[in-house]
PDB file of C-alpha atoms and ligand atoms in Angstrom:
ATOM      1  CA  UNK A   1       0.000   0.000   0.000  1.00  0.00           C
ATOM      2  CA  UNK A   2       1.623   3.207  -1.025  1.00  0.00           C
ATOM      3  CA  UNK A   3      -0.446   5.453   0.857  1.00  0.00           C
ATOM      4  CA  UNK A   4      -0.529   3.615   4.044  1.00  0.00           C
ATOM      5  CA  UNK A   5      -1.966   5.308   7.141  1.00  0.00           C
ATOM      6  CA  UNK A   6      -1.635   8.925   5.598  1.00  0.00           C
ATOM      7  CA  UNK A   7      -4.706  10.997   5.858  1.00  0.00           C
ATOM      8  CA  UNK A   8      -6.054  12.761   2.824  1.00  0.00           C
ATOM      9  CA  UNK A   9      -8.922  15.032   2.466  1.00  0.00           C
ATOM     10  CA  UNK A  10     -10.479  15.166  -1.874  1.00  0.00           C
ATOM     11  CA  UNK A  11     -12.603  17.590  -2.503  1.00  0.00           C
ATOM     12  CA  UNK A  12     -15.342  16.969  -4.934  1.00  0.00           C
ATOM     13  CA  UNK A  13     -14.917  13.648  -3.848  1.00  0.00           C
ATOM     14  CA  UNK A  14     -19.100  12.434  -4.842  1.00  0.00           C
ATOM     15  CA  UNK A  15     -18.364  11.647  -8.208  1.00  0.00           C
ATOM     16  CA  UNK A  16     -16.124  11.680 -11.399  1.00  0.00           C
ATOM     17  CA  UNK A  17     -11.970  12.535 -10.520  1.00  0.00           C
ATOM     18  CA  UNK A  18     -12.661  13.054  -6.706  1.00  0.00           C
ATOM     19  CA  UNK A  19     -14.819  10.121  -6.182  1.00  0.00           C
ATOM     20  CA  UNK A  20     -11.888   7.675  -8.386  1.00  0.00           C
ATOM     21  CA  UNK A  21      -9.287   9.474  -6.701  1.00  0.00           C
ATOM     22  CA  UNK A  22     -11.063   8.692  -3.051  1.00  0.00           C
ATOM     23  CA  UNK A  23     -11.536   5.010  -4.113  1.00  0.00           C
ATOM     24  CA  UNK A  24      -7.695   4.850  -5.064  1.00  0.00           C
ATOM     25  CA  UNK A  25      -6.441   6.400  -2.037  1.00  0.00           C
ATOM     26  CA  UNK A  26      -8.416   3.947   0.046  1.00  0.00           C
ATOM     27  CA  UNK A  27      -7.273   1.149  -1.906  1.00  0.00           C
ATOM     28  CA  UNK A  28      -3.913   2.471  -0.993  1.00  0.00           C
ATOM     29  CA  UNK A  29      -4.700   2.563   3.199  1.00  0.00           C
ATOM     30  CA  UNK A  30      -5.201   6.192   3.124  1.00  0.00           C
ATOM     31  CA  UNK A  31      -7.774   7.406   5.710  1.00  0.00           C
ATOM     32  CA  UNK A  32      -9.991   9.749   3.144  1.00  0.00           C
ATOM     33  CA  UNK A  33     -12.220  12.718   4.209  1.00  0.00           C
ATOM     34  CA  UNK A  34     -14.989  13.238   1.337  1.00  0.00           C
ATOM     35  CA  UNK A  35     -16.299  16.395   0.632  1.00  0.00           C
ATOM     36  CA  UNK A  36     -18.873  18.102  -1.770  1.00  0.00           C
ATOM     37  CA  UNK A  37     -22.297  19.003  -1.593  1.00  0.00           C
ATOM     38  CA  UNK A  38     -24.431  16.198  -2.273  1.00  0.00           C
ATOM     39  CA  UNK A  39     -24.140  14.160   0.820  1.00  0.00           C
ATOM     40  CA  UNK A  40     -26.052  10.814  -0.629  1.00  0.00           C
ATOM     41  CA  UNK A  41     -23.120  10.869  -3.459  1.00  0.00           C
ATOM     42  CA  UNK A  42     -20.518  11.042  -0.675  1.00  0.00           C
ATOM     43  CA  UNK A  43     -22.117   8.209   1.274  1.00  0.00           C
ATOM     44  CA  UNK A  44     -22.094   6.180  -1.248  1.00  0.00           C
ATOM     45  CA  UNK A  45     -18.350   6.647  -1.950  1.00  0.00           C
ATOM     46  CA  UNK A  46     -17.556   6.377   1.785  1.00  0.00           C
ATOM     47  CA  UNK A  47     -19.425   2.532   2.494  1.00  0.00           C
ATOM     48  CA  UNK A  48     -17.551   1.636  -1.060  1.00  0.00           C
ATOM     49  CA  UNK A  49     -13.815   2.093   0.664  1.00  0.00           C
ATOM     50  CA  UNK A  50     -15.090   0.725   4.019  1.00  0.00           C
ATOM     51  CA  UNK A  51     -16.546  -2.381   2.053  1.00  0.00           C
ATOM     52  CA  UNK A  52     -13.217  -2.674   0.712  1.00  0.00           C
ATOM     53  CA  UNK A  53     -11.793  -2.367   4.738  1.00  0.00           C
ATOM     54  CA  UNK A  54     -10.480   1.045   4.021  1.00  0.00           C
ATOM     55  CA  UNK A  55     -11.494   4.404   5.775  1.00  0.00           C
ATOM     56  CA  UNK A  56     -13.612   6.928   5.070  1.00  0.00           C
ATOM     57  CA  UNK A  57     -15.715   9.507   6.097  1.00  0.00           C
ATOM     58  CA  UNK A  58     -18.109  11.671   4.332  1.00  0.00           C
ATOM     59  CA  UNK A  59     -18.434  15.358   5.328  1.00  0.00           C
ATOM     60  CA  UNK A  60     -20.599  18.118   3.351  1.00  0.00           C
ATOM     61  CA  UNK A  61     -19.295  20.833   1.812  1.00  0.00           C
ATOM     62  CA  UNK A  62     -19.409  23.958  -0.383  1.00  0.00           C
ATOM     63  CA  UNK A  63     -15.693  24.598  -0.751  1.00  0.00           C
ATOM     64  CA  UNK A  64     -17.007  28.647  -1.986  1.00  0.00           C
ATOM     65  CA  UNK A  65     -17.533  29.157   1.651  1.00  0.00           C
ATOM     66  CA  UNK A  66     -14.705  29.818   4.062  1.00  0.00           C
ATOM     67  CA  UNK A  67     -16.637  28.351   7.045  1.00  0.00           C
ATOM     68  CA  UNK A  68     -17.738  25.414   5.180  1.00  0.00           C
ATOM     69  CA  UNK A  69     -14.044  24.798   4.388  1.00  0.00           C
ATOM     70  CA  UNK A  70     -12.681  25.523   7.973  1.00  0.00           C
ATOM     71  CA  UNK A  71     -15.401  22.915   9.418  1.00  0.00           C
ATOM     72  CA  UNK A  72     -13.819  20.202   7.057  1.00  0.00           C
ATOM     73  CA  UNK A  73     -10.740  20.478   7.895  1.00  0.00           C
ATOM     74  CA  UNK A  74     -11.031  20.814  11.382  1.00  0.00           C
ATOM     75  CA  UNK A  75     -13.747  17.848  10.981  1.00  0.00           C
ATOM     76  CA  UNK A  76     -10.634  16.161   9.698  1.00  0.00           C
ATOM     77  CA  UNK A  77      -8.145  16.841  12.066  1.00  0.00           C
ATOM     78  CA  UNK A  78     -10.606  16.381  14.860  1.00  0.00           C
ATOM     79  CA  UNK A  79     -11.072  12.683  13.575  1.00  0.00           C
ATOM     80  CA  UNK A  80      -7.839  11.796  12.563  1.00  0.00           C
ATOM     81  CA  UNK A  81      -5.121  14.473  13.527  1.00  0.00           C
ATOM     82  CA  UNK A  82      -3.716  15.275  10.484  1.00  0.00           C
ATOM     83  CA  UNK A  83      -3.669  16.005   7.160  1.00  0.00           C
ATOM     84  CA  UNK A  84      -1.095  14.830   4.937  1.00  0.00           C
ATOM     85  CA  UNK A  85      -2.525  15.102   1.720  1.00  0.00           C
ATOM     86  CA  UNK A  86      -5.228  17.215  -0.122  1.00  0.00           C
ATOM     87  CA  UNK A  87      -6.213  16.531  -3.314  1.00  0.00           C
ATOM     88  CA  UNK A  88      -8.750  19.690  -4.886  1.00  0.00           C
ATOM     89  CA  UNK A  89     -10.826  17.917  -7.161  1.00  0.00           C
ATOM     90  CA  UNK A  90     -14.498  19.983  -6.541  1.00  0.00           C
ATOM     91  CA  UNK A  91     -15.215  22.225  -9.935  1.00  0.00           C
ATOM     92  CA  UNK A  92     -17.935  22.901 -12.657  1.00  0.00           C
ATOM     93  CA  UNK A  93     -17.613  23.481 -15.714  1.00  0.00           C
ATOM     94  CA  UNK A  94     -20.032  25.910 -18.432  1.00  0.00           C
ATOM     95  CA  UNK A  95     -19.012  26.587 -22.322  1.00  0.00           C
ATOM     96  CA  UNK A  96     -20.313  29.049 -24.757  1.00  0.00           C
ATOM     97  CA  UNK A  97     -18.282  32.332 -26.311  1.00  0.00           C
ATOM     98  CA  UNK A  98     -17.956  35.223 -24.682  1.00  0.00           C
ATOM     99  CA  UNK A  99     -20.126  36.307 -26.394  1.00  0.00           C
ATOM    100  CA  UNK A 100     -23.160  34.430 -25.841  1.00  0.00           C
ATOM    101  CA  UNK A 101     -21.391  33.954 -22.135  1.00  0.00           C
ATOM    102  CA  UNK A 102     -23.218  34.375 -18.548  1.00  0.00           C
ATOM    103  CA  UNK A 103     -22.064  36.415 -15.986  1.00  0.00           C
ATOM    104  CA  UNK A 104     -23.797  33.994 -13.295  1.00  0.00           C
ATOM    105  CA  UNK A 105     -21.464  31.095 -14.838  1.00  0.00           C
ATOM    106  CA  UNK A 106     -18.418  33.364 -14.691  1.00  0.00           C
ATOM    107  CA  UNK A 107     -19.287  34.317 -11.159  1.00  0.00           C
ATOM    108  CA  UNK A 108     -19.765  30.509 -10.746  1.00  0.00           C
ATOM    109  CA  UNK A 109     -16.724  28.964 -12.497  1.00  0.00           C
ATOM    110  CA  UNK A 110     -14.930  31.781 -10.428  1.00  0.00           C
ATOM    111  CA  UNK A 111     -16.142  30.439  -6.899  1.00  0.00           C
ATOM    112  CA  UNK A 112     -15.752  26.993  -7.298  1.00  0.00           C
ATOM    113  CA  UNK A 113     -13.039  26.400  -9.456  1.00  0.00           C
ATOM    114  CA  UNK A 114     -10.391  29.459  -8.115  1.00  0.00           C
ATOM    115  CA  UNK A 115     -12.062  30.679  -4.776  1.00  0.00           C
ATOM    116  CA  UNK A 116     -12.724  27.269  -3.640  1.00  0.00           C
ATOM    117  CA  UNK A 117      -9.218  26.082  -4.390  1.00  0.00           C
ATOM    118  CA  UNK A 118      -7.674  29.403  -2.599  1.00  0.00           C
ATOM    119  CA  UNK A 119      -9.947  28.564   0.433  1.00  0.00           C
ATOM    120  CA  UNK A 120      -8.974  24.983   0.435  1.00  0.00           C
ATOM    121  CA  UNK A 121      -5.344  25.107   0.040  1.00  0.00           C
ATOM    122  CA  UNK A 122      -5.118  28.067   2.395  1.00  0.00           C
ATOM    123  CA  UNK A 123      -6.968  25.640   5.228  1.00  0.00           C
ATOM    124  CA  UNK A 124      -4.613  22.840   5.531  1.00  0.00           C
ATOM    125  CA  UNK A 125      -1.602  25.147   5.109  1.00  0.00           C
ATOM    126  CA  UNK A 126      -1.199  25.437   9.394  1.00  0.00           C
ATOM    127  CA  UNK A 127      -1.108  21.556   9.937  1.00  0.00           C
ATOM    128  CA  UNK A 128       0.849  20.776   7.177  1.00  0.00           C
ATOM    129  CA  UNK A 129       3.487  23.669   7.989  1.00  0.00           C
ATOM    130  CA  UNK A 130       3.201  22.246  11.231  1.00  0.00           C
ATOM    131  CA  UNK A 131       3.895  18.735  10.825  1.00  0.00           C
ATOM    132  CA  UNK A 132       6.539  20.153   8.039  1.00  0.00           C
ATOM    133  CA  UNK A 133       4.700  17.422   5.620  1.00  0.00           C
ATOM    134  CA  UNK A 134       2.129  17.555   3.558  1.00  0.00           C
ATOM    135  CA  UNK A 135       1.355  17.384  -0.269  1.00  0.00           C
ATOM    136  CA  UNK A 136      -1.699  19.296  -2.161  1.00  0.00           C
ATOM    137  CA  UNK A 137      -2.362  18.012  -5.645  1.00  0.00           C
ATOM    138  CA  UNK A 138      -4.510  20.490  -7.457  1.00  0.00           C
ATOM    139  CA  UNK A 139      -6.727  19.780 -10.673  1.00  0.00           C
ATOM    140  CA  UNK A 140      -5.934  21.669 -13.350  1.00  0.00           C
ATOM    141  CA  UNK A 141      -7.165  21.408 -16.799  1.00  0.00           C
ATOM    142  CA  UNK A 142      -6.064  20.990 -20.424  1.00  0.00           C
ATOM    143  CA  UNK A 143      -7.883  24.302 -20.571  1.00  0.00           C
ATOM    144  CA  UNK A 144      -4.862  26.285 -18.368  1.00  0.00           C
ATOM    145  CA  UNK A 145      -2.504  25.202 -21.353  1.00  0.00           C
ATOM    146  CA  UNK A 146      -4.724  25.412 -24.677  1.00  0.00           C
ATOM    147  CA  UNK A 147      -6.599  28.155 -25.876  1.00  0.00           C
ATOM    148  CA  UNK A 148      -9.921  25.919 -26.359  1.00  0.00           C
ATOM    149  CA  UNK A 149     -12.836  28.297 -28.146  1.00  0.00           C
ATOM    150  CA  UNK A 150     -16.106  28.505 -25.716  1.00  0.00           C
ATOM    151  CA  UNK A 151     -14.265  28.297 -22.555  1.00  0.00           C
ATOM    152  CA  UNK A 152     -12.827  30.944 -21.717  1.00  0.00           C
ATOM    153  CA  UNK A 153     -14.493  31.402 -18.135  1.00  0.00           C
ATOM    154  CA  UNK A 154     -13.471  27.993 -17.165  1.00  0.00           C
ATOM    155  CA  UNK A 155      -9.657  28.468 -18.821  1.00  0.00           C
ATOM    156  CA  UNK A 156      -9.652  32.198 -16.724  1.00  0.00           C
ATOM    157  CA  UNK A 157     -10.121  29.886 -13.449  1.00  0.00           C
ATOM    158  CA  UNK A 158      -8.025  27.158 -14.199  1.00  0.00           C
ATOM    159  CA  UNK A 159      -4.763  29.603 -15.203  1.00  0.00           C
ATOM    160  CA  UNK A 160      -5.854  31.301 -12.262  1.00  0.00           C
ATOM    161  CA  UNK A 161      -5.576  27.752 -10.193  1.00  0.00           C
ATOM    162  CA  UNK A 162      -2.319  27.276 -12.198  1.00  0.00           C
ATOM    163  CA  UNK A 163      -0.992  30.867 -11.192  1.00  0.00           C
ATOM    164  CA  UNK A 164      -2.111  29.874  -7.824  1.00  0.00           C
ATOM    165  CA  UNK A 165       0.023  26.268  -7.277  1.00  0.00           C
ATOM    166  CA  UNK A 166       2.946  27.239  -8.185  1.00  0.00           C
ATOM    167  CA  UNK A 167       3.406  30.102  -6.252  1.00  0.00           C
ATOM    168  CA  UNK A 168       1.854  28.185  -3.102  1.00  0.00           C
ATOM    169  CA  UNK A 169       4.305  26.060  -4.479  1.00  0.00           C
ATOM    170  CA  UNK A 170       7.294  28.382  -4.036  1.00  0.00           C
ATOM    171  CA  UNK A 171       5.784  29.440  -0.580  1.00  0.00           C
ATOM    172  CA  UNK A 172       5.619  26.371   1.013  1.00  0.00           C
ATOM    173  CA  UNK A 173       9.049  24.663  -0.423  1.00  0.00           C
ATOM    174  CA  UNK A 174      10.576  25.987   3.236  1.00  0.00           C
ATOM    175  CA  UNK A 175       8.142  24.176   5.162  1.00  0.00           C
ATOM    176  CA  UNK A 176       8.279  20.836   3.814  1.00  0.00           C
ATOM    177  CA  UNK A 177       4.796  20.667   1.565  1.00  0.00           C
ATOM    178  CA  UNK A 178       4.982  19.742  -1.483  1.00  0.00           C
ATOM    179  CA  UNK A 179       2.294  21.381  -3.817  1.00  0.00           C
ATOM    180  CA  UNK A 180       1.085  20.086  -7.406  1.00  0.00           C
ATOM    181  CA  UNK A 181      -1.042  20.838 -10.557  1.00  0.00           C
ATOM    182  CA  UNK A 182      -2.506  17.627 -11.604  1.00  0.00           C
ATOM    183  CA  UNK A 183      -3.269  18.968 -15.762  1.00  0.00           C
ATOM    184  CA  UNK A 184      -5.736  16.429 -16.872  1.00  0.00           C
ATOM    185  CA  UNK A 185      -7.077  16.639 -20.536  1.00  0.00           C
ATOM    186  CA  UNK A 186     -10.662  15.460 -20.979  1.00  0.00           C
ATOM    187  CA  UNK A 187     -12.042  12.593 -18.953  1.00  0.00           C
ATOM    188  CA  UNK A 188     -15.233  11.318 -19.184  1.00  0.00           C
ATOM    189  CA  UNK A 189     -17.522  12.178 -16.572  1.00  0.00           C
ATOM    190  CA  UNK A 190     -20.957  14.037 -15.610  1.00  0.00           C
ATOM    191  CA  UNK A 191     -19.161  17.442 -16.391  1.00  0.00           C
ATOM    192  CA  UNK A 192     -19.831  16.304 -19.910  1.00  0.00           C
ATOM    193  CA  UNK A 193     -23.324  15.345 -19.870  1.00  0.00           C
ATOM    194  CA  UNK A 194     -24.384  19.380 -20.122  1.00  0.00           C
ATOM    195  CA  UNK A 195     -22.127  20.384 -23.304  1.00  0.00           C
ATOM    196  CA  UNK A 196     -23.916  20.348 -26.377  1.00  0.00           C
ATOM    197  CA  UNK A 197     -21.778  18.085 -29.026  1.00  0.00           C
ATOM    198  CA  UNK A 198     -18.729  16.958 -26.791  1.00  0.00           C
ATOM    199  CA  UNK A 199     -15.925  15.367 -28.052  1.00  0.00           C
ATOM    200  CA  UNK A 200     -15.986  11.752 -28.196  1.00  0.00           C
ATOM    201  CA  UNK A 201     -16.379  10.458 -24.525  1.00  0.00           C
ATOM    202  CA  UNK A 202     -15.506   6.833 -25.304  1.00  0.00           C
ATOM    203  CA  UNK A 203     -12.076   8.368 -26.375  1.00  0.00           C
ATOM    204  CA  UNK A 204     -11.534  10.476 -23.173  1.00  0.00           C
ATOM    205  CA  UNK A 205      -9.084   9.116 -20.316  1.00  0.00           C
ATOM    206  CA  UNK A 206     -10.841   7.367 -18.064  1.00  0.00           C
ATOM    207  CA  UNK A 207     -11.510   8.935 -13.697  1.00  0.00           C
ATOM    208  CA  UNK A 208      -9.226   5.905 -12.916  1.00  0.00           C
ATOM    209  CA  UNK A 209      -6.144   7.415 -14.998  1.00  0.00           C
ATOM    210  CA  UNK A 210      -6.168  10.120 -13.290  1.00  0.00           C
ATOM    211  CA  UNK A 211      -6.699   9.231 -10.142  1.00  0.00           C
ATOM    212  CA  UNK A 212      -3.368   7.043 -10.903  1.00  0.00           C
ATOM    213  CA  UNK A 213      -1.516  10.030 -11.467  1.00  0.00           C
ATOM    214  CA  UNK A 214      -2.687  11.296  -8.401  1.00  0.00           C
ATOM    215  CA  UNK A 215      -1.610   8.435  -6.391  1.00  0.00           C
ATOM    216  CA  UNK A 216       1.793   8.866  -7.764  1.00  0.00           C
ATOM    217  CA  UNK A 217       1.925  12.489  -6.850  1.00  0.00           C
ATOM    218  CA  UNK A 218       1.263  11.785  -3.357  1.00  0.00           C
ATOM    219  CA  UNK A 219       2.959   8.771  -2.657  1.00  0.00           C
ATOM    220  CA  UNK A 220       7.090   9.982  -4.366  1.00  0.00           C
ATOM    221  CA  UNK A 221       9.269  10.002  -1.516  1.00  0.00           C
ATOM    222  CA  UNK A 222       9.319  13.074   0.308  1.00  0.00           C
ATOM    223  CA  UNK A 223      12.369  14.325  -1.017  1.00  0.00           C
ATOM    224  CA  UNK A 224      10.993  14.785  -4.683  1.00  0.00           C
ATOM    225  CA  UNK A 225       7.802  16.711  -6.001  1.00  0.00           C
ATOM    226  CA  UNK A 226       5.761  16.158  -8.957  1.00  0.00           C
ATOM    227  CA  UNK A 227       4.608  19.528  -9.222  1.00  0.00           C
ATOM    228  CA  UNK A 228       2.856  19.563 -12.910  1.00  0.00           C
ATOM    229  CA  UNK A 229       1.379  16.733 -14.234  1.00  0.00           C
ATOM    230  CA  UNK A 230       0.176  16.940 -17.695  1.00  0.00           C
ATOM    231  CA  UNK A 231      -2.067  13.389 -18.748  1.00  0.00           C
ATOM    232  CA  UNK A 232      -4.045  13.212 -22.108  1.00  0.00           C
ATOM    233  CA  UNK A 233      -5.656  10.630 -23.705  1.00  0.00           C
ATOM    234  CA  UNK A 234      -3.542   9.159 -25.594  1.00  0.00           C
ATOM    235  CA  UNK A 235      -5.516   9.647 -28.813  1.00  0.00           C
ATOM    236  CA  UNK A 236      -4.742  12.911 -28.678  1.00  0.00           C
ATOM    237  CA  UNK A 237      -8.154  14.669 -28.104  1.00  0.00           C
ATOM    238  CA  UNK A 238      -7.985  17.484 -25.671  1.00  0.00           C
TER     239      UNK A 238
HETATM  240  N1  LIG B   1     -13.942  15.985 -16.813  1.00  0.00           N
HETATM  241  C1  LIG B   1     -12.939  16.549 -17.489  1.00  0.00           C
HETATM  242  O1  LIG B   1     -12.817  16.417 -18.725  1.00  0.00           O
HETATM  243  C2  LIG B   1     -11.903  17.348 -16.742  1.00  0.00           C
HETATM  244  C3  LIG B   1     -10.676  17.586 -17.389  1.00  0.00           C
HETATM  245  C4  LIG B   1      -9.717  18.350 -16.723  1.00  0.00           C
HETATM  246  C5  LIG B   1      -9.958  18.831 -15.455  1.00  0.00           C
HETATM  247  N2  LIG B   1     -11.160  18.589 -14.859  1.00  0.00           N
HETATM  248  C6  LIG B   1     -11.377  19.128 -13.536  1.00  0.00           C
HETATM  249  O2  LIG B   1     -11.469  18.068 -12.606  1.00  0.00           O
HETATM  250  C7  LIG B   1     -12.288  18.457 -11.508  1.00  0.00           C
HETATM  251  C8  LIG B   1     -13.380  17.397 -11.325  1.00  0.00           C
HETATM  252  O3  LIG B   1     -14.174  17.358 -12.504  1.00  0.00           O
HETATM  253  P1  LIG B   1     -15.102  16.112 -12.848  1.00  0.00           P
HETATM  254  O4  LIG B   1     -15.030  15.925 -14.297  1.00  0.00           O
HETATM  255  O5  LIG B   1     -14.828  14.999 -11.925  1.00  0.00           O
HETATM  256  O6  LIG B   1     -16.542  16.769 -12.525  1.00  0.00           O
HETATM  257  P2  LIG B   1     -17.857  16.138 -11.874  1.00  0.00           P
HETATM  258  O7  LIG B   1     -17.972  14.700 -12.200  1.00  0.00           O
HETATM  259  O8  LIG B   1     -18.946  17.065 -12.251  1.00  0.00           O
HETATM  260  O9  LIG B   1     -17.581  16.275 -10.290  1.00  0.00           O
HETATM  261  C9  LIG B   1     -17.420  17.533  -9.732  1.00  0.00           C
HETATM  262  C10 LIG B   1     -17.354  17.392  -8.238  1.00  0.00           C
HETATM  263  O10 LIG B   1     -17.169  18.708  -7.679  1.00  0.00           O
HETATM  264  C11 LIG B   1     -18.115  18.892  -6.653  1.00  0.00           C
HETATM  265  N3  LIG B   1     -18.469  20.286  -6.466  1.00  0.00           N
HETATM  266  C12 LIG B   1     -19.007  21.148  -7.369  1.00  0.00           C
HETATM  267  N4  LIG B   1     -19.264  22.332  -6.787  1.00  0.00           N
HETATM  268  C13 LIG B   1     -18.877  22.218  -5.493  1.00  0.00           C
HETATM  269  C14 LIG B   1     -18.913  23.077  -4.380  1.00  0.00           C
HETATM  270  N5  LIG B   1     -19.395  24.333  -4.464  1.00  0.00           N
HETATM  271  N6  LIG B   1     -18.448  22.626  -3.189  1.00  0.00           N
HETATM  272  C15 LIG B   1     -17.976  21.369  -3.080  1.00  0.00           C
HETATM  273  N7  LIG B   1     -17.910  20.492  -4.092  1.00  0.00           N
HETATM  274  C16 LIG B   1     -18.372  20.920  -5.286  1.00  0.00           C
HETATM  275  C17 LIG B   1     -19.318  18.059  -7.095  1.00  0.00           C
HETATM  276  O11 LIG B   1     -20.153  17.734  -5.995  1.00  0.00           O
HETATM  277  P3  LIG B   1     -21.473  18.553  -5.604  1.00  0.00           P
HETATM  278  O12 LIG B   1     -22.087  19.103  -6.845  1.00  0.00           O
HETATM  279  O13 LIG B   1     -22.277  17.517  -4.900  1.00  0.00           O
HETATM  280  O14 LIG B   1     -21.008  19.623  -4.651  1.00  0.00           O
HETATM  281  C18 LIG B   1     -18.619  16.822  -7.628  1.00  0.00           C
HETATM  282  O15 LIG B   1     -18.320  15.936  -6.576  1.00  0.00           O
HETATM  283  C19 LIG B   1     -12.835  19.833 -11.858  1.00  0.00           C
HETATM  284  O16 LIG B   1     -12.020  20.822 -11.260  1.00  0.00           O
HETATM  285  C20 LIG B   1     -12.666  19.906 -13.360  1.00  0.00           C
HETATM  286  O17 LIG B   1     -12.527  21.219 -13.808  1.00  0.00           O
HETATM  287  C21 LIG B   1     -12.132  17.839 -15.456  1.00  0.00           C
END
């Protein structure tokens, strides 16, 4: 078990990358704190890794709210006293030119995808400083890399998120944390069922590839950081 013991909080952990990345970490002995908003979705990830004798616990949470956030991770450390890994997984997604463009999904895309990562990161920073361990995996997207037409909302948050881990990056190099984009190109789950003509979904990568490449990030020795990750599928869509 690579991840043996080590408690690790993934946010948007209900369904899609969260919820495989959850499974994984379980399968690898981590204790895993699930949160996102729709508690039934988190259950049902949480009695998966304990039928599998892993650990889990489900907590809800709206990661655009700073008190939300502080009550997981204290939740967290209150259960298990520690956090050693975080992976940010929670985000939406909404395409269209700017044009044709909402503000509401801006706003939206903007609170979940950049806020909620800021708020996130920001919470587990004290313990991890603390324990001078930690690692924080951030999802990223093809999106921060490409200029992909009818998304620019959801690229402004992701370079933002980008912008973001590597500085935390730089910041926390002193204390022992390692921090990480994790730069997935497009896998195939619910975030696709709203967008009108998406690209073929039985040629996206799969939630289990990249919650793979999350399992390596956290699990290098501590004396090496993966800090970008960049996974396609290999047919070269996305
Ligand atoms: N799918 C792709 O092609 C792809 C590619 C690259 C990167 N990504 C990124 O990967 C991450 C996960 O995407 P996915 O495809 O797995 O999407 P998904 O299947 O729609 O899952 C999104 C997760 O985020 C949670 N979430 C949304 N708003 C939240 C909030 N305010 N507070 C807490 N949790 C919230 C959702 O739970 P609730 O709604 O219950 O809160 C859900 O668990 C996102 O950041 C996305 O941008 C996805």
């Amino acid at each position: 078990m690579k991840l043996k013991e080590q408690v690790a909080i993934v946010t948007g952990g209900g369904r899609g990358i969260g919820r495989a990345v959850a499974l994984a970490f379980g399968r690898e002995g981590a204790r895993v704190a699930l949160a996102a908003r729709t508690v039934s979705e988190l259950n049902e990830v949480a009695a998966f890794i304990r039928s599998q004798n892993g650990v889990a616990l489900a907590i809800a949470t709206d990661v655009r709210q700073e008190a939300s956030v502080a009550a997981l991770v204290e939740r967290t450390l209150g259960e298990w006293g520690r956090v050693d890994i975080l992976v940010t997984a929670a985000g939406v997604a909404a395409f269209g030119s700017v044009a044709e463009s909402k503000l509401s999904d801006w706003d939206e895309m903007m609170a979940v995808n950049l806020r909620g990562v800021y708020l996130t990161c920001r919470a587990v920073l004290a313990p991890m400083i603390a324990r001078r361990r930690g690692t924080i995996i951030n999802v990223v997207s093809v999106a921060a890399k490409r200029a992909i037409p009818a998304c620019s909302a959801y690229a402004a948050s992701k370079h933002g998120v980008l912008g973001l881990t590597q500085v935390l990056a730089e910041e926390m190099r002193a204390h022992g944390v390692r921090v990480g984009a994790l730069v997935p190109g497009a896998v195939d789950t619910t975030l696709w069922d709203q967008v009108p003509n998406p690209p073929d979904r039985g040629r996206m990568l799969r939630p289990q590839d990249v919650a793979e490449a999350a399992v390596l990030m956290a699990s290098l020795p501590p004396g090496a950081s993966l800090e970008e990750l960049t996974l396609l599928p290999a047919g070269g869509i996305l």
